[in-house]
PDB file of C-alpha atoms and ligand atoms in Angstrom:
ATOM      1  CA  MET A   1       0.000   0.000   0.000  1.00  0.00           C
ATOM      2  CA  LYS A   2       1.301   3.415  -0.930  1.00  0.00           C
ATOM      3  CA  ILE A   3       0.598   6.771   0.650  1.00  0.00           C
ATOM      4  CA  GLU A   4      -2.129   8.601  -1.238  1.00  0.00           C
ATOM      5  CA  GLN A   5      -5.261  10.658  -0.638  1.00  0.00           C
ATOM      6  CA  ASN A   6      -7.386   9.420   2.288  1.00  0.00           C
ATOM      7  CA  LYS A   7      -4.846   7.033   3.764  1.00  0.00           C
ATOM      8  CA  VAL A   8      -4.125   7.240   7.466  1.00  0.00           C
ATOM      9  CA  VAL A   9      -0.369   7.260   7.780  1.00  0.00           C
ATOM     10  CA  GLN A  10       1.753   6.735  10.857  1.00  0.00           C
ATOM     11  CA  ILE A  11       5.203   8.240  10.861  1.00  0.00           C
ATOM     12  CA  GLU A  12       8.142   8.549  13.190  1.00  0.00           C
ATOM     13  CA  TYR A  13       9.904  11.846  12.663  1.00  0.00           C
ATOM     14  CA  THR A  14      12.669  14.034  13.944  1.00  0.00           C
ATOM     15  CA  LEU A  15      12.487  17.727  13.137  1.00  0.00           C
ATOM     16  CA  LYS A  16      15.694  19.743  12.996  1.00  0.00           C
ATOM     17  CA  ASP A  17      16.345  23.365  12.202  1.00  0.00           C
ATOM     18  CA  HIS A  18      18.960  24.457   9.691  1.00  0.00           C
ATOM     19  CA  GLN A  19      21.678  24.152  12.316  1.00  0.00           C
ATOM     20  CA  GLY A  20      20.815  20.521  12.997  1.00  0.00           C
ATOM     21  CA  GLU A  21      19.266  21.287  16.365  1.00  0.00           C
ATOM     22  CA  VAL A  22      16.414  18.889  17.206  1.00  0.00           C
ATOM     23  CA  MET A  23      13.223  20.920  17.652  1.00  0.00           C
ATOM     24  CA  ASP A  24      10.643  18.166  17.831  1.00  0.00           C
ATOM     25  CA  ALA A  25      10.526  14.386  17.566  1.00  0.00           C
ATOM     26  CA  SER A  26       7.927  11.636  17.784  1.00  0.00           C
ATOM     27  CA  GLU A  27      10.250   9.576  20.011  1.00  0.00           C
ATOM     28  CA  GLY A  28       8.580   6.190  19.742  1.00  0.00           C
ATOM     29  CA  GLU A  29       5.057   7.606  19.680  1.00  0.00           C
ATOM     30  CA  PRO A  30       4.302   7.762  15.961  1.00  0.00           C
ATOM     31  CA  LEU A  31       2.176  10.590  14.649  1.00  0.00           C
ATOM     32  CA  ALA A  32      -0.937   9.522  12.724  1.00  0.00           C
ATOM     33  CA  TYR A  33      -2.313  11.870  10.087  1.00  0.00           C
ATOM     34  CA  LEU A  34      -4.820  11.777   7.243  1.00  0.00           C
ATOM     35  CA  HIS A  35      -3.026  12.189   3.936  1.00  0.00           C
ATOM     36  CA  GLY A  36      -4.269  14.827   1.537  1.00  0.00           C
ATOM     37  CA  HIS A  37      -6.068  16.953   4.138  1.00  0.00           C
ATOM     38  CA  HIS A  38      -3.360  19.483   5.020  1.00  0.00           C
ATOM     39  CA  ASN A  39      -2.783  17.889   8.422  1.00  0.00           C
ATOM     40  CA  LEU A  40       0.942  18.381   7.857  1.00  0.00           C
ATOM     41  CA  ILE A  41       2.847  21.284   6.393  1.00  0.00           C
ATOM     42  CA  SER A  42       2.637  21.008   2.635  1.00  0.00           C
ATOM     43  CA  GLY A  43       6.346  20.393   1.984  1.00  0.00           C
ATOM     44  CA  LEU A  44       6.319  17.347   4.257  1.00  0.00           C
ATOM     45  CA  GLU A  45       3.007  15.997   3.017  1.00  0.00           C
ATOM     46  CA  ASN A  46       4.188  16.229  -0.604  1.00  0.00           C
ATOM     47  CA  ALA A  47       7.367  14.308   0.226  1.00  0.00           C
ATOM     48  CA  LEU A  48       5.307  11.488   1.768  1.00  0.00           C
ATOM     49  CA  GLU A  49       3.141  10.990  -1.321  1.00  0.00           C
ATOM     50  CA  GLY A  50       3.742   7.530  -2.850  1.00  0.00           C
ATOM     51  CA  LYS A  51       5.919   6.240  -0.009  1.00  0.00           C
ATOM     52  CA  ALA A  52       5.442   2.761   1.536  1.00  0.00           C
ATOM     53  CA  VAL A  53       5.815   1.270   5.022  1.00  0.00           C
ATOM     54  CA  GLY A  54       9.481   1.026   5.962  1.00  0.00           C
ATOM     55  CA  ASP A  55      10.548   3.902   3.722  1.00  0.00           C
ATOM     56  CA  LYS A  56      12.942   6.289   5.425  1.00  0.00           C
ATOM     57  CA  PHE A  57      13.879   9.643   4.012  1.00  0.00           C
ATOM     58  CA  THR A  58      15.035  13.110   4.858  1.00  0.00           C
ATOM     59  CA  VAL A  59      13.341  16.187   3.478  1.00  0.00           C
ATOM     60  CA  THR A  60      14.214  19.829   3.932  1.00  0.00           C
ATOM     61  CA  VAL A  61      11.230  22.116   3.709  1.00  0.00           C
ATOM     62  CA  PRO A  62      11.922  25.787   3.043  1.00  0.00           C
ATOM     63  CA  ALA A  63      10.332  28.185   5.518  1.00  0.00           C
ATOM     64  CA  ALA A  64       7.808  29.360   2.923  1.00  0.00           C
ATOM     65  CA  GLU A  65       6.396  25.801   2.636  1.00  0.00           C
ATOM     66  CA  ALA A  66       6.602  25.212   6.363  1.00  0.00           C
ATOM     67  CA  TYR A  67       5.430  27.887   8.819  1.00  0.00           C
ATOM     68  CA  GLY A  68       6.086  30.846   6.543  1.00  0.00           C
ATOM     69  CA  GLU A  69       8.602  33.645   6.630  1.00  0.00           C
ATOM     70  CA  ILE A  70       8.800  35.909   9.647  1.00  0.00           C
ATOM     71  CA  ASP A  71       6.151  38.615   9.362  1.00  0.00           C
ATOM     72  CA  PRO A  72       7.605  41.863  10.758  1.00  0.00           C
ATOM     73  CA  SER A  73       4.109  43.249  11.368  1.00  0.00           C
ATOM     74  CA  LEU A  74       3.639  40.528  14.004  1.00  0.00           C
ATOM     75  CA  ILE A  75       6.528  41.916  16.014  1.00  0.00           C
ATOM     76  CA  GLN A  76       5.386  44.876  18.100  1.00  0.00           C
ATOM     77  CA  GLN A  77       6.477  47.030  20.977  1.00  0.00           C
ATOM     78  CA  VAL A  78       3.924  47.328  23.751  1.00  0.00           C
ATOM     79  CA  PRO A  79       3.991  49.109  27.096  1.00  0.00           C
ATOM     80  CA  GLY A  80       5.366  46.970  29.888  1.00  0.00           C
ATOM     81  CA  ASP A  81       2.381  47.663  32.138  1.00  0.00           C
ATOM     82  CA  LEU A  82       0.327  45.299  29.928  1.00  0.00           C
ATOM     83  CA  PHE A  83       2.157  42.595  31.835  1.00  0.00           C
ATOM     84  CA  GLU A  84       1.115  43.879  35.233  1.00  0.00           C
ATOM     85  CA  GLY A  85       0.978  40.991  37.655  1.00  0.00           C
ATOM     86  CA  VAL A  86       3.808  39.082  36.038  1.00  0.00           C
ATOM     87  CA  GLU A  87       6.479  39.022  38.705  1.00  0.00           C
ATOM     88  CA  THR A  88       9.599  38.781  36.559  1.00  0.00           C
ATOM     89  CA  LEU A  89       9.221  39.442  32.865  1.00  0.00           C
ATOM     90  CA  GLU A  90      11.923  37.712  30.838  1.00  0.00           C
ATOM     91  CA  VAL A  91      12.864  37.354  27.203  1.00  0.00           C
ATOM     92  CA  GLY A  92      11.555  34.021  25.910  1.00  0.00           C
ATOM     93  CA  MET A  93       8.407  33.964  28.082  1.00  0.00           C
ATOM     94  CA  ARG A  94       5.272  32.981  26.188  1.00  0.00           C
ATOM     95  CA  PHE A  95       1.815  34.506  26.665  1.00  0.00           C
ATOM     96  CA  GLU A  96      -1.630  34.095  25.212  1.00  0.00           C
ATOM     97  CA  ALA A  97      -2.780  37.399  23.759  1.00  0.00           C
ATOM     98  CA  HIS A  98      -6.310  38.292  22.725  1.00  0.00           C
ATOM     99  CA  ALA A  99      -6.232  39.578  19.165  1.00  0.00           C
ATOM    100  CA  GLU A 100      -8.890  40.534  16.622  1.00  0.00           C
ATOM    101  CA  HIS A 101      -8.966  37.014  15.135  1.00  0.00           C
ATOM    102  CA  GLY A 102      -8.889  35.169  18.442  1.00  0.00           C
ATOM    103  CA  VAL A 103      -6.154  34.081  20.784  1.00  0.00           C
ATOM    104  CA  GLU A 104      -2.595  34.171  19.590  1.00  0.00           C
ATOM    105  CA  SER A 105       0.552  33.064  21.266  1.00  0.00           C
ATOM    106  CA  VAL A 106       3.267  35.679  21.643  1.00  0.00           C
ATOM    107  CA  VAL A 107       6.790  35.429  22.937  1.00  0.00           C
ATOM    108  CA  ILE A 108       8.722  38.206  24.663  1.00  0.00           C
ATOM    109  CA  ALA A 109      11.484  39.086  22.200  1.00  0.00           C
ATOM    110  CA  ALA A 110      13.098  42.026  23.998  1.00  0.00           C
ATOM    111  CA  ILE A 111      12.660  44.276  27.018  1.00  0.00           C
ATOM    112  CA  GLU A 112      13.958  47.846  26.918  1.00  0.00           C
ATOM    113  CA  GLY A 113      12.976  49.927  29.881  1.00  0.00           C
ATOM    114  CA  ASP A 114       9.182  50.229  29.889  1.00  0.00           C
ATOM    115  CA  LEU A 115       8.847  48.874  26.352  1.00  0.00           C
ATOM    116  CA  VAL A 116       8.388  45.193  25.685  1.00  0.00           C
ATOM    117  CA  THR A 117       8.797  43.698  22.216  1.00  0.00           C
ATOM    118  CA  VAL A 118       6.393  40.838  21.585  1.00  0.00           C
ATOM    119  CA  ASN A 119       6.609  38.452  18.637  1.00  0.00           C
ATOM    120  CA  ALA A 120       3.443  36.676  17.451  1.00  0.00           C
ATOM    121  CA  ASN A 121       5.100  34.745  14.629  1.00  0.00           C
ATOM    122  CA  HIS A 122       4.918  30.961  14.824  1.00  0.00           C
ATOM    123  CA  PRO A 123       8.017  29.784  16.717  1.00  0.00           C
ATOM    124  CA  LEU A 124       9.136  27.950  13.568  1.00  0.00           C
ATOM    125  CA  ALA A 125       8.434  30.827  11.153  1.00  0.00           C
ATOM    126  CA  GLY A 126      11.482  31.756   9.119  1.00  0.00           C
ATOM    127  CA  HIS A 127      13.091  28.374   9.685  1.00  0.00           C
ATOM    128  CA  ASP A 128      13.973  25.929   6.946  1.00  0.00           C
ATOM    129  CA  LEU A 129      13.015  22.617   8.517  1.00  0.00           C
ATOM    130  CA  THR A 130      14.611  19.231   8.015  1.00  0.00           C
ATOM    131  CA  PHE A 131      12.564  16.137   8.786  1.00  0.00           C
ATOM    132  CA  ASP A 132      13.981  12.640   9.156  1.00  0.00           C
ATOM    133  CA  VAL A 133      10.947  10.485   8.515  1.00  0.00           C
ATOM    134  CA  GLU A 134      10.150   6.788   8.689  1.00  0.00           C
ATOM    135  CA  VAL A 135       6.820   5.463   7.481  1.00  0.00           C
ATOM    136  CA  ILE A 136       5.469   3.093  10.168  1.00  0.00           C
ATOM    137  CA  GLY A 137       1.949   2.317   8.974  1.00  0.00           C
ATOM    138  CA  ILE A 138      -0.552   2.993   6.211  1.00  0.00           C
ATOM    139  CA  ARG A 139      -4.247   2.096   6.226  1.00  0.00           C
ATOM    140  CA  ASP A 140      -7.454   3.182   4.579  1.00  0.00           C
ATOM    141  CA  ALA A 141      -9.193   5.962   6.477  1.00  0.00           C
ATOM    142  CA  ALA A 142     -12.617   5.360   8.010  1.00  0.00           C
ATOM    143  CA  GLU A 143     -15.458   7.426   6.579  1.00  0.00           C
ATOM    144  CA  GLU A 144     -15.673   9.355   9.825  1.00  0.00           C
ATOM    145  CA  GLU A 145     -12.000  10.298   9.605  1.00  0.00           C
ATOM    146  CA  ILE A 146     -12.453  11.621   6.070  1.00  0.00           C
ATOM    147  CA  GLU A 147     -15.497  13.589   7.247  1.00  0.00           C
ATOM    148  CA  HIS A 148     -13.511  15.080  10.117  1.00  0.00           C
ATOM    149  CA  GLY A 149     -10.419  15.638   7.996  1.00  0.00           C
ATOM    150  CA  HIS A 150      -8.046  13.982  10.464  1.00  0.00           C
ATOM    151  CA  ALA A 151      -6.916  10.609  11.764  1.00  0.00           C
ATOM    152  CA  HIS A 152      -8.427   8.974  14.851  1.00  0.00           C
ATOM    153  CA  GLY A 153      -6.910   6.520  17.284  1.00  0.00           C
ATOM    154  CA  ILE A 154      -3.345   6.111  18.409  1.00  0.00           C
ATOM    155  CA  GLY A 155      -1.228   9.065  17.331  1.00  0.00           C
ATOM    156  CA  GLY A 156      -4.266  10.876  15.930  1.00  0.00           C
ATOM    157  CA  HIS A 157      -7.187  12.787  17.392  1.00  0.00           C
ATOM    158  CA  GLN A 158      -8.634  11.321  20.575  1.00  0.00           C
ATOM    159  CA  HIS A 159     -12.352  11.979  20.660  1.00  0.00           C
TER     160      HIS A 159
HETATM  161 ZN1   ZN B 201     -12.429  13.425  14.399  1.00  0.00          ZN
END
């Protein structure tokens, strides 16, 4: 069986940035996804097309096909008193911010006096990503999975 539209695929993966630093890994708990439904970033999903169980490969996905380039408009300076109640504000701290289109996650990028620079880009934006992938399993999706647009069961959505 080959990976194609509407197959549920289980993969083991290790994600590294362009410096070879491991940023994420399945570590013995394979990820299950529904192929052809944009469950994965497009560069990775495209590389999986046509693969079979046991196939191992490495793919480097440019930032634009992964989490996008860094959007400078998502980096803003805000007054430090927005963080009233936070005992010690530090670079690298992550907060949930309420924005026009819902909740977004921001990270403190810099602190200069009373001004705090917050960055709402995805943590992996601007990164070319390298995935080491092994295909562990392939099966036909259930109708319900196709309806939902994602895989169920181990490694997939639990509901
Ligand atoms: Zn579902």
